[in-house]
Every structure is written in structure tokens, then in C-alpha cells.
Amino acid sequence: MPDVKEKAVSSNPLMWIRRLTQFAMLAVLSQWSFYGIFRCPYLVPFVNCQTCPVITCWGRITSLFWGFWALLLVSVVFFGRVFCGWACPGGLVNQLVGKISVFKMRIRNRFTEIAPWGLFAGLALAVIIWIGLYNPRSMIPIRVGEFWSSIRLSFEHASVIWLVRTFIVLGLVVAGLGIANLWCRFACPTGGLLELAKRFSLFRIFKTSACNDCDACLKICEMGARPDETNCTNCGDCLKSCPVDAIKIGKKGVKS
Amino acid sequence: MEEKKDGMERRTFLKTMVASTAAATLGPALLHARQFQADSLQVWSCGGLSEAMNIMNTRYEKKTGIKIAYTGAFAAALGKSLLGGAVTEVFCGRVLKLAKDLRAAEKMIYFRPLCFTEYVIITPLGNPSGIKTVQDMARPGVPVLLPLDASPPGSAMMGILKQAGIDKAVLANNLRRETCVIKMMPQIIDGTGKASIVERRLTRIPKFEGKVEVIPIPENLFPPGPLTFTVGVMKYAKDRALADDYVNYLCSDEAQAIFERQGFIPSYSDKGRMLVEKLGVKDA
């Protein structure tokens, strides 16, 4: 007899559409994402692209920088934190790593209640460094160069603080092998920003009053979240998981 | 209607046209490529040259069909890597001492003078604070922005200010120690800072060109160290003839004109030749 998860996966084509979309967005955004982590000379990546000395970065040589932030804003207005679940290349990597992680942490307890505050701590730190400290350049930028050899040179000539920042990020992604989606659920500053903004979104996935708190939706969620609660990214994976059909998608404030 | 008997048939004409166009387009590249054993060349340069090098590499690739695998970054960092275990075939470094050190370490076979940089004052368009000389940057209340924590501009700035005897006064006017000169430029353009000192090449980057006023600084204030760029063939060059040909191209009139357009002083210009003598940019 299929369990709740298998049943939800087989009956919800949206999950496959989402995964395909994630891979498509990986093709569009991945190079910029990996530049941000491995070759961006600033402590907070993705925010100074237009004045970055790295000539070959995709965020700079295309209109990706402005297009990305505009797209992100639009996505937040309509669907809250949907970027995390549908478009973020880092999110896809984390979710794939999460498939083999030891602890899925799809439960409600004190830890999963408190740990998401890490998103806001990450956001606060990023804002302080970006605006308060003018986002210092902390690594010798490899302005032009082949991708992998440039990464090697970047690490070779980076300052201690840049190395600390980069290894913390990479370490938290690797720690996703222990706790599924650790970075996305408990540390990502962008996720923290979207988490704050999502309450103003027009549409969302939500629970109706028929919800009996069985947590079937939580068991299927890669982010270990329930609809319209902290870390819900409106990914849609849970839409077919509810045994009492209490999960809906629609306009904010128009609950059926 | 009379049929045309003389002249070329249409099909022959088209074949000839296609063949001629292909020969004209690919001929020089194939001819060059056949001269060399290798079909690619690894080139490292100081990051300050990157914009100019990108243009020249594209042209060289088009001319010869040789692929240039190019890396541009802070020369001292690349030089440190090269003095360690890193390998490249041609290196265009800043600071004469670096080229000499690579020669002394027998990592570089030879070097030639490539070009020189020069420093200028920049202000927002309209020069709202009426800056005419570096001394004006020391006037009380003039908000200046200096990339003091950037490398290498930071040390050069301080050298200029110390030589002018105004370092303390200008530092008192400095809004903050910028870590990146490219990141700083928009803050001069938008008037946050009313003056700064940068290399002229910054004012020729398309994004900044024509958006700031450029005021020359007397040469006697320049610290000599960062002025010089050299190009050298490394001992790791897989095809020495190709490496030599590339170096010759960088020193050609065509490439030197690109350096000049990008805000450098070509080493084979009159001023460049004077600087070669003055700074002693000669391979032993």
C-alpha cells in the first residue's frame, strides 16, 4: 500500500513541473549563482554586480542583475516565497542534497520552531555588511579568467574574512546532508527577506478550517513546512497530500 | 530571346564567390595557425589591463585563429602565484620589480615594456567644488572619496598625497576608505564625493567615460612603482614562436593604439620611450 508521500507524488504533476522549472532556471541563473559564491569579491554577493570588477560575471555582462531583482519583486508580490521553491539554483542543490540527508526534520518541535529565526539573523548580518559597512571587497577579484582556474586563484588570494564567509555558506550546504535543506530553512538571507515579504503577497497556498493537524502536508514538504506557515514557499508539493482536502491555492484573504 | 553565350555561368559564379569569401575570411587565420605548433596560448595579466586585453585578444584570435586563454587579476597576486608553483605562458605584469623577480627566479625568459599608467583627479561633471589641483582636495570641507583599501590604487594614492605634502589634510576630508575603485566610481558620478584620484584608464571604461571631469596630476607626484606594465614570455611557453608572436602583437602599433585609447601611455610613444628611460624598464 503506497504511503502518503508516494500517493502525493504520483497524483500531483505540479511536482514534476516544478522540478523541470528548477532545472530550466538552473540553466539561466546557475552561472551567476556560482560566480556569487566562488568569485564575487564582496562579502555580500549579488548586490553590487553593476560595479563589480569581475568583468566576466553574468550578473554584470547581461541585464540579468536588474532583470533578476525585478523578477524577484514581481514573484514576491504574486506568490510570496515562490522563488525559493521554483527558481533558486541554490534551492535546487539544497533540495537534491536533502534527498539523501540523514534527518529530514519534517516534524514540529522546539528546534524547528526556533531554527528558522536563523534566516532573519542571516538577513540582518547581510544588511549590516552591505549597507552599514558598504559591502567591503574582501578578495582579489579575478577579473577575467576560465571558471575553475579562477576559482582556485580566488581561494588562493582571498582574505580570511572572505574565506570564513564562503566556508560557512558551503559548510551549511554540506550540513544539509545531516539536516535536509538546512541552508534554505535556517540560514539563507534571501530566504529571510522573502519570508518577511511573503505576508504581503496576493496569492498563496493555505490551509482551510477543515485542517485536522494531521501533518500529512509537513511530511511531504522539502522545507519541512505546512502551508502558509514559516518556510512555506508555495511550491505546491502538498496540494494533493491532504486527506481531508484542506489545502487550497488562491487569493489572500479569500479562504474557502 | 537570345541566350547569353559568353561569361561565367551562374553556378560557377556563385561557387567562385563563396570560395573567395571563405578564402578571404579564413585564409589569414589558417595561414597564421599553420605557423605555430600550438593552437592556444595561456596569458595572464594585471587586472588593470583587462579591458584593453579583452579587445586585443579578440583581435589576435581573429587574425590568427589561436585561442587565447586569458586571466586578468591583481598582478601582485598573480605574480606571487607564478613565483610559487603557478604556470602561464605569457605574463603582463605591473611593477617593474615583479618582472625582474620573475627573471631572477628563471621563470620568465624575457620581458619588454608594454605601457604605463598615469593618475588623474576626477570630479563630478561640472566640478562643483572647483578642484584644479591635488592641493584643492586638502581644502577644509571638500568631501573626497579615496580607494585607500583597494589594491594597488590605495598605496599609489597615499604616495601622491604624501609627495604633495597634503596626506593628512586630504585624509581628514575622506568620507570613507573605499575598498574597490570600480565600486567607488558611481559615488563620484552622483556627487557623493566631490573628488578622487584614479588611474586615467578608469575614466575610459564605457560605463564611466564622459561622466566625470578629468584633471591631470603633475608626473613628479606619481610613485614610480605602479606606473610600469611589462609583457614577458614565461619558460612554460609550449610554443615559443607563438608566445613571441603574441608579444610582438601587443607591442605593435595596432595594439599600442588600443592601450592609448583605454587610457594608458603606450611604451612606444614619445612619452612612453621617455618613461622607459626614466624608469629603467629594460631587461638585463
XYZ file of C-alpha atoms in Angstrom:
540
model
C 0.000 0.000 0.000
C 1.531 3.382 -1.008
C 2.362 5.782 1.807
C 1.184 9.382 1.940
C 4.286 10.679 0.194
C 4.179 8.239 -2.707
C 0.495 8.917 -3.192
C 1.010 12.667 -3.204
C 3.882 12.447 -5.674
C 2.052 10.198 -8.107
C -1.097 12.317 -8.037
C 0.497 15.734 -8.263
C 2.029 16.540 -11.677
C 2.866 20.017 -10.356
C 5.819 18.476 -8.512
C 7.381 17.368 -11.797
C 6.607 20.684 -13.463
C 8.282 22.433 -10.549
C 11.366 20.262 -10.828
C 11.597 20.899 -14.557
C 11.235 24.618 -13.943
C 14.004 24.472 -11.372
C 16.345 22.832 -13.875
C 15.400 25.412 -16.510
C 16.158 28.209 -14.049
C 19.399 26.432 -13.186
C 20.419 26.854 -16.823
C 19.601 30.569 -16.673
C 20.859 31.540 -13.233
C 23.445 28.963 -12.216
C 26.484 30.668 -13.663
C 25.643 33.879 -11.870
C 24.911 31.969 -8.667
C 28.218 30.173 -8.718
C 30.057 33.395 -9.516
C 28.368 34.882 -6.456
C 29.617 32.179 -4.161
C 33.056 31.463 -5.595
C 34.214 34.552 -7.460
C 32.383 37.557 -6.053
C 34.946 39.710 -4.255
C 32.340 41.265 -1.969
C 31.201 39.745 1.302
C 27.544 40.042 0.302
C 27.194 38.787 -3.284
C 24.547 39.723 -5.882
C 24.068 43.304 -4.674
C 26.997 45.165 -6.238
C 27.082 43.449 -9.630
C 26.869 46.623 -11.681
C 30.033 47.996 -10.140
C 31.876 44.719 -9.689
C 35.382 44.424 -11.130
C 34.803 40.833 -12.294
C 34.247 41.513 -15.984
C 33.006 38.069 -16.993
C 30.342 37.650 -14.300
C 26.930 37.019 -15.819
C 25.252 39.341 -13.383
C 27.297 42.140 -14.883
C 27.671 41.402 -18.553
C 23.986 40.761 -19.089
C 20.960 42.574 -17.824
C 20.496 39.597 -15.502
C 21.217 41.733 -12.451
C 18.321 44.141 -12.950
C 16.073 41.514 -14.521
C 16.618 39.176 -11.590
C 15.705 41.666 -8.898
C 12.676 42.850 -10.897
C 11.527 39.259 -11.383
C 12.071 38.531 -7.710
C 9.956 41.524 -6.716
C 7.142 40.505 -9.053
C 7.251 36.915 -7.791
C 7.002 38.114 -4.181
C 4.051 40.358 -4.939
C 2.132 37.489 -6.514
C 3.341 34.315 -4.813
C 5.472 35.197 -1.789
C 8.489 32.989 -1.366
C 7.874 31.090 -4.604
C 11.394 31.895 -5.889
C 12.888 29.561 -3.271
C 10.837 26.595 -4.368
C 10.644 27.157 -8.109
C 13.645 29.121 -9.339
C 16.610 29.346 -6.982
C 19.553 27.243 -8.254
C 20.891 27.063 -4.699
C 17.480 25.867 -3.563
C 17.570 23.063 -6.129
C 21.034 21.988 -4.995
C 19.907 22.018 -1.374
C 16.756 20.064 -2.168
C 18.689 17.424 -4.103
C 21.219 17.127 -1.272
C 18.248 16.902 1.096
C 17.066 13.759 -0.694
C 19.913 11.832 0.900
C 20.140 13.689 4.188
C 20.042 11.753 7.436
C 17.399 13.838 9.210
C 14.537 15.205 7.126
C 13.239 17.149 10.143
C 9.682 17.180 8.815
C 8.291 17.451 12.299
C 7.054 20.138 14.610
C 9.210 20.570 17.700
C 11.083 23.260 19.595
C 14.077 23.130 17.239
C 12.109 23.501 14.000
C 10.163 26.309 15.634
C 13.224 28.321 16.697
C 15.793 27.481 13.982
C 14.067 29.470 11.165
C 14.998 32.624 13.073
C 18.421 31.913 11.595
C 17.004 33.228 8.300
C 16.477 36.629 9.873
C 19.854 36.540 11.605
C 21.452 35.846 8.208
C 19.453 38.662 6.649
C 20.387 41.104 9.405
C 24.072 40.241 9.043
C 23.923 40.686 5.262
C 22.178 44.071 5.578
C 24.694 45.289 8.165
C 27.624 44.309 5.947
C 26.013 45.594 2.745
C 24.644 48.919 3.939
C 26.352 49.538 7.269
C 29.833 48.523 6.177
C 29.459 49.360 2.433
C 29.994 45.727 1.480
C 33.804 45.684 1.504
C 35.748 43.977 -1.230
C 37.458 41.152 0.584
C 39.131 39.150 -2.130
C 41.426 39.816 -5.050
C 38.962 39.738 -7.947
C 39.876 37.523 -10.855
C 38.527 39.989 -13.390
C 38.737 37.684 -16.381
C 39.552 34.007 -16.408
C 38.481 30.458 -17.014
C 35.955 29.427 -14.415
C 37.721 26.681 -12.455
C 41.250 28.083 -12.556
C 39.812 31.426 -11.451
C 38.087 29.779 -8.508
C 41.408 28.254 -7.476
C 43.086 31.682 -7.709
C 40.179 33.292 -5.827
C 40.636 30.988 -2.862
C 44.411 31.379 -3.043
C 44.258 35.161 -2.759
C 41.168 35.718 -0.624
C 41.213 37.439 2.741
C 40.442 35.461 5.876
C 37.010 37.060 6.219
C 36.055 36.105 2.628
C 37.201 32.545 3.260
C 35.220 32.421 6.508
C 32.089 33.678 4.712
C 32.483 31.215 1.848
C 33.247 28.194 4.009
C 30.302 28.991 6.306
C 27.965 29.018 3.289
C 29.466 25.861 1.792
C 29.574 24.230 5.223
C 25.878 24.882 5.791
C 25.041 23.459 2.367
C 27.091 20.342 3.144
C 25.415 20.177 6.558
C 22.270 19.645 4.513
C 23.449 16.046 4.343
C 22.678 15.897 8.049
C 19.534 18.043 8.241
C 17.579 18.366 4.997
C 17.646 21.839 3.406
C 19.466 23.325 6.366
C 20.674 26.363 4.403
C 17.297 27.212 2.858
C 15.302 26.607 6.037
C 17.541 28.091 8.681
C 20.248 30.375 7.231
C 19.658 31.894 3.767
C 19.496 35.729 3.929
C 17.487 35.913 0.682
C 15.083 33.382 2.127
C 14.810 35.565 5.234
C 13.980 38.607 3.112
C 11.330 36.720 1.159
C 9.956 35.195 4.365
C 9.351 38.724 5.691
C 7.875 39.941 2.414
C 5.623 36.973 1.703
C 2.941 38.089 4.144
C 2.085 40.861 1.687
C 1.707 38.574 -1.337
C -1.545 38.391 -3.293
C -1.759 34.622 -3.684
C -0.705 31.707 -1.541
C -1.248 28.081 -0.653
C -3.134 27.851 2.615
C -4.980 25.542 4.989
C -8.710 25.833 5.388
C -10.597 25.399 8.643
C -11.048 21.738 7.719
C -7.400 21.106 8.648
C -7.148 18.494 11.370
C -3.409 18.972 12.032
C -2.520 15.510 10.788
C 0.719 16.949 9.294
C 0.495 14.902 6.102
C 1.499 18.087 4.258
C 4.504 18.570 6.540
C 5.706 15.026 5.809
C 5.851 15.724 2.083
C 7.357 19.224 2.239
C 11.083 19.506 1.397
C 11.212 22.613 3.567
C 9.538 20.845 6.473
C 6.750 23.417 6.475
C 2.957 23.495 6.469
C 1.017 25.736 4.046
C 1.199 29.445 4.779
C 3.494 28.917 7.750
C 7.178 29.756 8.185
C 9.308 28.340 5.356
C 6.320 27.600 3.109
C 7.491 28.576 -0.373
C 4.205 27.991 -2.204
C 5.935 25.177 -4.062
C 2.685 23.232 -4.376
C 4.072 19.813 -3.450
C 1.466 19.412 -0.709
C -1.587 20.234 -2.825
C -2.666 16.603 -3.191
C -1.421 15.364 0.153
C -4.263 16.377 2.450
C -6.572 13.526 3.453
C -9.385 15.983 4.208
C -8.722 18.233 1.207
C -7.955 21.232 3.411
C -5.157 22.693 1.277
C -6.117 25.310 -1.267
C -4.404 27.830 -3.511
C -5.875 31.237 -4.036
C -6.072 34.925 -3.297
C -5.034 36.057 0.099
C -7.933 36.552 2.445
C -10.387 34.609 0.293
C -10.284 31.293 2.120
C -12.817 28.701 1.113
C 15.302 35.977 -76.607
C 18.992 35.481 -77.316
C 20.829 33.212 -74.937
C 23.973 34.598 -73.377
C 26.965 32.593 -74.641
C 29.964 34.353 -73.098
C 30.862 34.932 -69.466
C 30.580 32.864 -66.338
C 27.670 30.533 -65.650
C 25.524 31.416 -62.660
C 26.523 28.328 -60.675
C 30.230 28.881 -61.374
C 29.864 32.491 -60.347
C 28.234 31.557 -57.052
C 30.850 28.881 -56.326
C 33.639 31.334 -57.039
C 32.039 33.955 -54.816
C 31.624 31.554 -51.873
C 35.154 30.199 -52.267
C 36.651 33.700 -52.488
C 34.771 34.915 -49.431
C 35.799 31.852 -47.425
C 39.412 32.226 -48.512
C 39.441 35.919 -47.650
C 37.891 35.297 -44.250
C 39.661 32.158 -43.125
C 42.888 32.479 -45.092
C 44.865 34.728 -42.770
C 43.769 32.757 -39.709
C 44.653 29.407 -41.264
C 47.941 30.775 -42.524
C 48.861 32.014 -39.062
C 47.670 28.885 -37.303
C 49.890 26.762 -39.526
C 52.950 28.756 -38.443
C 52.620 27.512 -34.884
C 52.620 24.114 -33.241
C 50.136 25.089 -30.532
C 46.601 26.244 -31.185
C 46.168 28.095 -27.896
C 48.149 30.352 -25.593
C 47.711 30.952 -21.885
C 48.033 34.615 -20.971
C 47.880 36.189 -17.535
C 47.865 39.913 -16.962
C 47.418 42.565 -14.346
C 43.680 43.128 -13.836
C 44.015 46.797 -14.711
C 44.786 45.813 -18.288
C 41.763 43.522 -18.605
C 39.503 45.809 -20.638
C 42.289 46.537 -23.136
C 43.489 42.921 -23.197
C 39.994 41.656 -23.959
C 39.881 43.818 -27.075
C 43.372 42.804 -28.176
C 42.833 39.109 -27.506
C 39.695 39.109 -29.618
C 41.553 40.760 -32.474
C 44.537 38.430 -32.160
C 42.261 35.389 -32.153
C 40.518 36.655 -35.265
C 43.786 37.319 -37.044
C 45.487 34.050 -36.184
C 42.859 31.506 -35.219
C 44.807 30.938 -31.992
C 42.724 30.646 -28.809
C 43.884 32.946 -26.018
C 43.113 31.525 -22.561
C 43.205 34.762 -20.642
C 43.206 35.540 -16.934
C 43.323 39.104 -15.601
C 43.726 39.841 -11.890
C 45.775 41.846 -9.398
C 49.318 41.482 -10.718
C 50.971 41.095 -7.318
C 48.658 38.168 -6.552
C 49.286 36.524 -9.913
C 52.985 37.227 -9.552
C 53.017 35.588 -6.132
C 51.329 32.530 -7.642
C 53.812 32.486 -10.511
C 56.771 32.800 -8.151
C 55.222 29.840 -6.349
C 54.021 26.955 -8.432
C 51.550 28.500 -10.886
C 52.171 28.338 -14.599
C 51.335 30.559 -17.557
C 52.921 31.161 -20.936
C 52.818 34.949 -21.225
C 52.559 37.357 -18.308
C 51.782 41.078 -18.473
C 52.578 42.365 -15.012
C 52.506 45.687 -13.262
C 55.567 46.951 -11.350
C 58.986 46.507 -12.917
C 60.335 44.704 -9.868
C 57.883 41.847 -10.395
C 59.182 41.237 -13.914
C 62.746 41.385 -12.629
C 61.929 38.965 -9.805
C 60.404 36.510 -12.283
C 63.517 36.820 -14.436
C 65.773 36.310 -11.421
C 63.784 33.230 -10.454
C 64.294 31.983 -14.028
C 60.546 31.682 -14.529
C 60.468 34.347 -17.238
C 62.625 34.155 -20.361
C 62.488 37.857 -21.236
C 60.298 40.918 -20.840
C 59.583 44.082 -22.783
C 57.996 47.392 -21.767
C 54.275 47.287 -22.576
C 52.663 50.528 -21.406
C 52.397 52.915 -18.470
C 49.563 54.193 -16.355
C 49.017 57.708 -15.051
C 46.921 59.159 -12.264
C 44.299 61.881 -12.568
C 41.875 63.713 -10.321
C 38.221 63.050 -11.065
C 35.244 65.136 -10.002
C 31.518 65.004 -10.747
C 30.546 66.721 -14.011
C 30.641 70.468 -13.565
C 33.320 70.119 -10.849
C 31.076 71.526 -8.076
C 33.945 72.066 -5.628
C 36.162 73.836 -8.170
C 39.020 71.349 -7.890
C 42.012 72.309 -10.030
C 44.948 70.640 -8.293
C 45.547 67.935 -5.703
C 46.105 70.723 -3.189
C 42.447 71.724 -3.631
C 41.447 68.307 -2.283
C 43.010 69.358 1.017
C 40.730 72.384 1.426
C 38.660 72.015 4.604
C 35.181 70.639 3.953
C 35.768 69.174 0.475
C 34.265 65.672 0.636
C 36.658 63.320 -1.124
C 36.476 59.587 -1.669
C 39.698 57.630 -1.910
C 40.051 53.908 -2.673
C 42.639 53.588 0.078
C 41.907 49.950 0.862
C 41.916 48.837 -2.763
C 44.952 47.248 -4.307
C 47.024 48.669 -5.848
C 45.386 52.135 -6.085
C 45.402 52.668 -2.313
C 49.148 52.763 -1.882
C 49.581 54.887 -5.004
C 47.026 57.448 -3.724
C 48.914 57.773 -0.475
C 52.177 58.109 -2.387
C 50.786 61.024 -4.398
C 49.307 62.747 -1.354
C 52.483 62.343 0.683
C 54.623 63.614 -2.185
C 52.346 66.667 -2.352
C 52.581 67.067 1.442
C 48.794 67.027 1.886
C 48.124 63.461 3.026
C 46.801 64.329 6.485
C 44.546 67.150 5.274
C 43.048 65.051 2.465
C 42.541 62.066 4.756
C 40.594 64.376 7.077
C 38.261 65.112 4.137
C 37.918 61.458 3.142
C 34.362 60.189 3.570
C 35.426 56.555 3.878
C 38.187 54.182 2.869
C 36.822 52.599 -0.292
C 37.838 49.006 -0.949
C 37.215 48.953 -4.677
C 37.893 51.709 -7.181
C 35.242 50.482 -9.643
C 32.631 50.373 -6.913
C 33.662 53.893 -5.878
C 33.240 55.497 -9.317
C 29.408 55.834 -9.237
C 29.714 57.737 -5.975
C 31.850 60.355 -7.694
C 29.488 60.448 -10.679
C 26.471 61.011 -8.412
C 28.315 63.676 -6.406
C 28.589 61.862 -3.075
C 32.321 62.501 -3.274
C 33.441 65.733 -4.890
C 36.884 64.473 -5.890
C 39.045 61.388 -6.045
C 42.262 60.147 -7.575
C 42.183 57.243 -10.012
C 44.142 55.880 -12.928
C 43.138 57.502 -16.222
C 42.107 54.062 -17.531
C 39.093 54.114 -15.165
C 37.750 57.168 -16.979
C 37.850 55.259 -20.294
C 35.713 52.322 -19.176
C 32.493 52.701 -21.220
C 30.317 52.794 -18.123
C 32.222 55.789 -16.711
C 33.507 57.557 -19.822
C 32.279 61.136 -20.138
C 30.594 61.008 -16.735
C 33.353 62.656 -14.692
C 35.675 65.617 -15.121
C 39.309 64.566 -15.543
C 42.102 66.787 -14.214
C 45.773 65.857 -14.780
C 48.191 65.449 -11.893
C 51.844 66.502 -12.329
C 54.040 63.489 -13.058
C 56.534 64.385 -10.385
C 53.943 63.386 -7.767
C 53.500 59.848 -9.139
C 55.062 56.987 -7.176
C 57.192 55.140 -9.751
C 56.340 51.586 -8.698
C 52.847 51.035 -10.094
C 53.374 53.029 -13.310
C 55.026 50.306 -15.376
C 53.467 47.372 -17.194
C 55.676 44.788 -18.876
C 54.984 41.778 -21.065
C 57.155 38.686 -20.753
C 57.381 35.182 -22.136
C 57.485 32.542 -19.418
C 59.677 29.484 -19.541
C 56.494 27.376 -19.655
C 55.604 28.608 -23.143
C 54.747 25.472 -25.093
C 55.292 27.166 -28.436
C 57.927 29.851 -28.141
C 57.272 31.160 -31.651
C 53.610 31.666 -30.800
C 54.405 33.388 -27.495
C 56.870 35.694 -29.271
C 54.303 36.465 -31.965
C 51.714 37.378 -29.327
C 54.195 39.633 -27.511
C 55.065 41.280 -30.824
C 51.371 41.867 -31.414
C 50.918 43.534 -28.023
C 53.840 45.803 -28.858
C 52.578 46.548 -32.383
C 51.178 49.917 -33.434
C 47.674 48.437 -33.578
C 47.726 47.090 -30.011
C 49.553 50.102 -28.605
C 46.848 52.337 -30.069
C 44.291 50.278 -28.144
C 46.238 50.788 -24.929
C 46.255 54.525 -25.594
C 42.507 54.534 -26.259
C 41.974 52.690 -22.977
C 43.825 55.374 -21.030
C 47.391 54.060 -20.908
C 50.619 55.581 -22.204
C 51.931 53.301 -24.991
C 55.533 52.289 -24.366
C 56.472 53.059 -27.980
C 55.087 56.595 -27.934
C 57.459 59.500 -27.344
C 56.257 59.821 -23.773
C 56.496 56.068 -23.325
C 60.068 55.986 -24.579
C 60.931 58.768 -22.156
C 59.388 56.753 -19.300
C 61.244 53.604 -20.394
C 64.498 55.513 -19.951
C 63.463 57.361 -16.811
C 62.166 54.264 -15.012
C 64.787 51.910 -16.451
C 62.315 49.444 -17.978
C 64.935 47.266 -19.609
C 65.546 43.557 -19.457
C 69.054 42.807 -18.250
